[in-house]
Amino acid sequence: SLLLVFIAFFLFGSVASAAKLRLHIPLSTSWSGTSTSADVSSSGYSIRGIFGLFGAGYTQSDLKFKWTNGGSTTYTTNAIDVSLTPIDLFTVGYGVVTGGGVSSGTLDSSSGSTTFFNLNFGLGPVDLLAGYRMWDATHKFKNSSEAKLKYNEIGLGVGFGF
């Protein structure tokens, strides 16, 4: 029975941190795809529930290209992801693109993946979070053209333990 208690604590964490809710926003964006003359920025959010070692979340990222001629195009990418938090200080995860949109044109489909890691700094029941997320998404248009989006986001967030 002592072995079962040890396994339960290992898999689901302590009672004090058995469940956490985390929210992130991107602060900085870097483009890693093919060369572009546009200024690139992103906004959005990520929300995640963590239960012991395992977590699940949803992320929306709006990537904006601001062109030198004054125009702009914004691509929205949505993903669901799973994560692992082996220690309270570190979370790593992988997500699948589930949809998206574009400010000009009509999308046929969106696909791709996202990976991330977060550093978690606990201050009592509140966590301060610093994270890095990598996107590799493809948005296919109705006219058969496509946009390949490869970019990285550095973000900050907050988490609450229950």
CSV table of C-alpha atoms in Angstrom, one decimal:
chain,number,residue,atom,x,y,z
A,1,SER,CA,0.0,0.0,0.0
A,2,LEU,CA,2.9,2.3,0.6
A,3,LEU,CA,4.0,1.7,-3.0
A,4,LEU,CA,0.6,2.7,-4.3
A,5,VAL,CA,0.8,6.0,-2.3
A,6,PHE,CA,4.3,6.7,-3.8
A,7,ILE,CA,3.0,6.0,-7.4
A,8,ALA,CA,0.0,8.2,-6.9
A,9,PHE,CA,2.2,11.1,-5.7
A,10,PHE,CA,4.6,10.6,-8.5
A,11,LEU,CA,1.9,10.5,-11.2
A,12,PHE,CA,-0.4,13.2,-9.9
A,13,GLY,CA,1.8,15.5,-7.7
A,14,SER,CA,1.1,16.6,-4.2
A,15,VAL,CA,-2.4,17.5,-3.1
A,16,ALA,CA,-1.3,21.2,-2.9
A,17,SER,CA,-0.5,21.3,-6.6
A,18,ALA,CA,-2.7,18.6,-8.0
A,19,ALA,CA,-4.3,21.0,-10.5
A,20,LYS,CA,-3.1,24.2,-12.1
A,21,LEU,CA,-4.6,26.6,-14.6
A,22,ARG,CA,-2.1,28.6,-16.7
A,23,LEU,CA,-2.5,31.5,-19.1
A,24,HIS,CA,0.3,32.8,-21.5
A,25,ILE,CA,0.5,35.6,-24.0
A,26,PRO,CA,3.3,36.1,-26.6
A,27,LEU,CA,5.5,39.2,-26.1
A,28,SER,CA,8.1,38.7,-28.8
A,29,THR,CA,8.1,37.0,-32.2
A,30,SER,CA,10.9,35.9,-34.5
A,31,TRP,CA,10.3,34.7,-38.1
A,32,SER,CA,12.2,31.5,-39.0
A,33,GLY,CA,10.6,30.7,-42.4
A,34,THR,CA,11.8,31.8,-45.8
A,35,SER,CA,13.1,35.4,-46.1
A,36,THR,CA,10.5,38.2,-45.9
A,37,SER,CA,10.7,42.0,-46.1
A,38,ALA,CA,7.7,42.3,-43.8
A,39,ASP,CA,7.8,43.2,-40.1
A,40,VAL,CA,6.4,40.2,-38.2
A,41,SER,CA,4.6,40.3,-34.9
A,42,SER,CA,2.1,38.0,-33.1
A,43,SER,CA,-0.6,38.2,-30.4
A,44,GLY,CA,-2.9,35.6,-28.9
A,45,TYR,CA,-3.1,33.4,-25.9
A,46,SER,CA,-2.6,29.9,-24.5
A,47,ILE,CA,-4.6,28.3,-21.8
A,48,ARG,CA,-3.6,25.1,-20.1
A,49,GLY,CA,-4.9,22.8,-17.4
A,50,ILE,CA,-2.3,20.7,-15.6
A,51,PHE,CA,-3.2,17.7,-13.5
A,52,GLY,CA,-0.2,16.2,-11.7
A,53,LEU,CA,2.4,15.5,-14.5
A,54,PHE,CA,0.1,15.9,-17.5
A,55,GLY,CA,-1.6,18.8,-19.0
A,56,ALA,CA,-3.9,19.8,-21.9
A,57,GLY,CA,-4.3,23.1,-23.6
A,58,TYR,CA,-5.6,25.3,-26.4
A,59,THR,CA,-3.6,28.1,-28.1
A,60,GLN,CA,-4.5,30.7,-30.6
A,61,SER,CA,-1.8,32.7,-32.4
A,62,ASP,CA,-2.4,35.7,-34.7
A,63,LEU,CA,0.7,36.3,-36.9
A,64,LYS,CA,0.7,39.7,-38.5
A,65,PHE,CA,2.8,40.6,-41.5
A,66,LYS,CA,3.2,44.3,-41.9
A,67,TRP,CA,4.4,44.9,-45.5
A,68,THR,CA,6.6,47.8,-46.6
A,69,ASN,CA,3.8,49.2,-48.8
A,70,GLY,CA,1.7,49.8,-45.7
A,71,GLY,CA,-0.6,46.8,-46.1
A,72,SER,CA,-0.8,43.9,-43.7
A,73,THR,CA,-2.0,40.3,-43.6
A,74,THR,CA,-2.9,38.4,-40.4
A,75,TYR,CA,-2.9,34.6,-40.1
A,76,THR,CA,-4.7,33.0,-37.2
A,77,THR,CA,-3.5,29.5,-36.1
A,78,ASN,CA,-5.3,27.4,-33.5
A,79,ALA,CA,-3.9,24.3,-31.8
A,80,ILE,CA,-4.6,21.8,-29.1
A,81,ASP,CA,-1.7,20.4,-27.2
A,82,VAL,CA,-0.6,18.0,-24.4
A,83,SER,CA,2.2,18.7,-22.0
A,84,LEU,CA,4.4,17.0,-19.4
A,85,THR,CA,5.5,18.7,-16.1
A,86,PRO,CA,8.1,16.4,-14.6
A,87,ILE,CA,9.1,18.9,-12.0
A,88,ASP,CA,7.2,22.1,-11.0
A,89,LEU,CA,9.9,24.3,-12.6
A,90,PHE,CA,9.6,22.9,-16.2
A,91,THR,CA,6.8,22.1,-18.6
A,92,VAL,CA,7.3,20.8,-22.2
A,93,GLY,CA,4.6,20.1,-24.8
A,94,TYR,CA,3.5,19.3,-28.3
A,95,GLY,CA,0.4,20.5,-30.2
A,96,VAL,CA,-1.5,19.9,-33.4
A,97,VAL,CA,-2.9,22.7,-35.5
A,98,THR,CA,-6.7,22.3,-35.6
A,99,GLY,CA,-7.7,25.3,-37.7
A,100,GLY,CA,-7.0,28.8,-38.7
A,101,GLY,CA,-8.0,31.9,-40.7
A,102,VAL,CA,-6.5,34.7,-42.7
A,103,SER,CA,-7.4,38.4,-43.0
A,104,SER,CA,-7.4,38.3,-46.8
A,105,GLY,CA,-8.6,35.3,-48.8
A,106,THR,CA,-10.4,32.1,-47.9
A,107,LEU,CA,-8.6,29.1,-46.3
A,108,ASP,CA,-9.3,25.6,-47.3
A,109,SER,CA,-7.4,23.9,-44.5
A,110,SER,CA,-4.8,24.4,-41.8
A,111,SER,CA,-2.2,21.9,-40.6
A,112,GLY,CA,1.0,21.7,-38.7
A,113,SER,CA,2.4,21.5,-35.2
A,114,THR,CA,3.7,23.5,-32.3
A,115,THR,CA,6.2,22.6,-29.6
A,116,PHE,CA,6.9,24.6,-26.4
A,117,PHE,CA,8.6,24.7,-23.1
A,118,ASN,CA,7.9,26.9,-20.1
A,119,LEU,CA,9.8,27.7,-17.0
A,120,ASN,CA,7.5,28.0,-13.9
A,121,PHE,CA,8.5,30.1,-10.9
A,122,GLY,CA,6.2,29.4,-8.0
A,123,LEU,CA,5.3,32.1,-5.6
A,124,GLY,CA,2.8,30.4,-3.2
A,125,PRO,CA,-0.4,29.6,-5.0
A,126,VAL,CA,0.7,31.7,-8.1
A,127,ASP,CA,3.2,30.7,-10.8
A,128,LEU,CA,5.0,33.2,-12.9
A,129,LEU,CA,5.7,31.7,-16.3
A,130,ALA,CA,8.3,32.3,-19.1
A,131,GLY,CA,7.9,30.3,-22.2
A,132,TYR,CA,9.2,29.6,-25.8
A,133,ARG,CA,6.9,28.3,-28.5
A,134,MET,CA,7.8,27.1,-32.0
A,135,TRP,CA,5.2,27.1,-34.8
A,136,ASP,CA,5.3,25.1,-38.1
A,137,ALA,CA,2.0,25.6,-39.8
A,138,THR,CA,0.6,25.5,-43.3
A,139,HIS,CA,-2.5,27.4,-44.4
A,140,LYS,CA,-3.9,26.2,-47.7
A,141,PHE,CA,-6.2,28.5,-49.7
A,142,LYS,CA,-9.2,27.7,-51.8
A,143,ASN,CA,-7.2,28.7,-54.9
A,144,SER,CA,-4.6,25.9,-54.1
A,145,SER,CA,-1.8,28.3,-53.0
A,146,GLU,CA,-0.5,28.0,-49.5
A,147,ALA,CA,1.3,29.9,-46.8
A,148,LYS,CA,4.0,28.2,-44.7
A,149,LEU,CA,4.4,29.8,-41.3
A,150,LYS,CA,7.5,29.1,-39.3
A,151,TYR,CA,8.0,31.3,-36.3
A,152,ASN,CA,8.8,31.4,-32.7
A,153,GLU,CA,7.2,33.2,-29.8
A,154,ILE,CA,8.6,34.2,-26.4
A,155,GLY,CA,5.8,34.7,-23.9
A,156,LEU,CA,5.0,35.4,-20.2
A,157,GLY,CA,2.1,34.1,-18.2
A,158,VAL,CA,0.6,33.3,-14.9
A,159,GLY,CA,-0.7,30.1,-13.3
A,160,PHE,CA,-2.9,29.3,-10.3
A,161,GLY,CA,-2.8,26.2,-8.2
A,162,PHE,CA,-6.0,24.6,-6.9
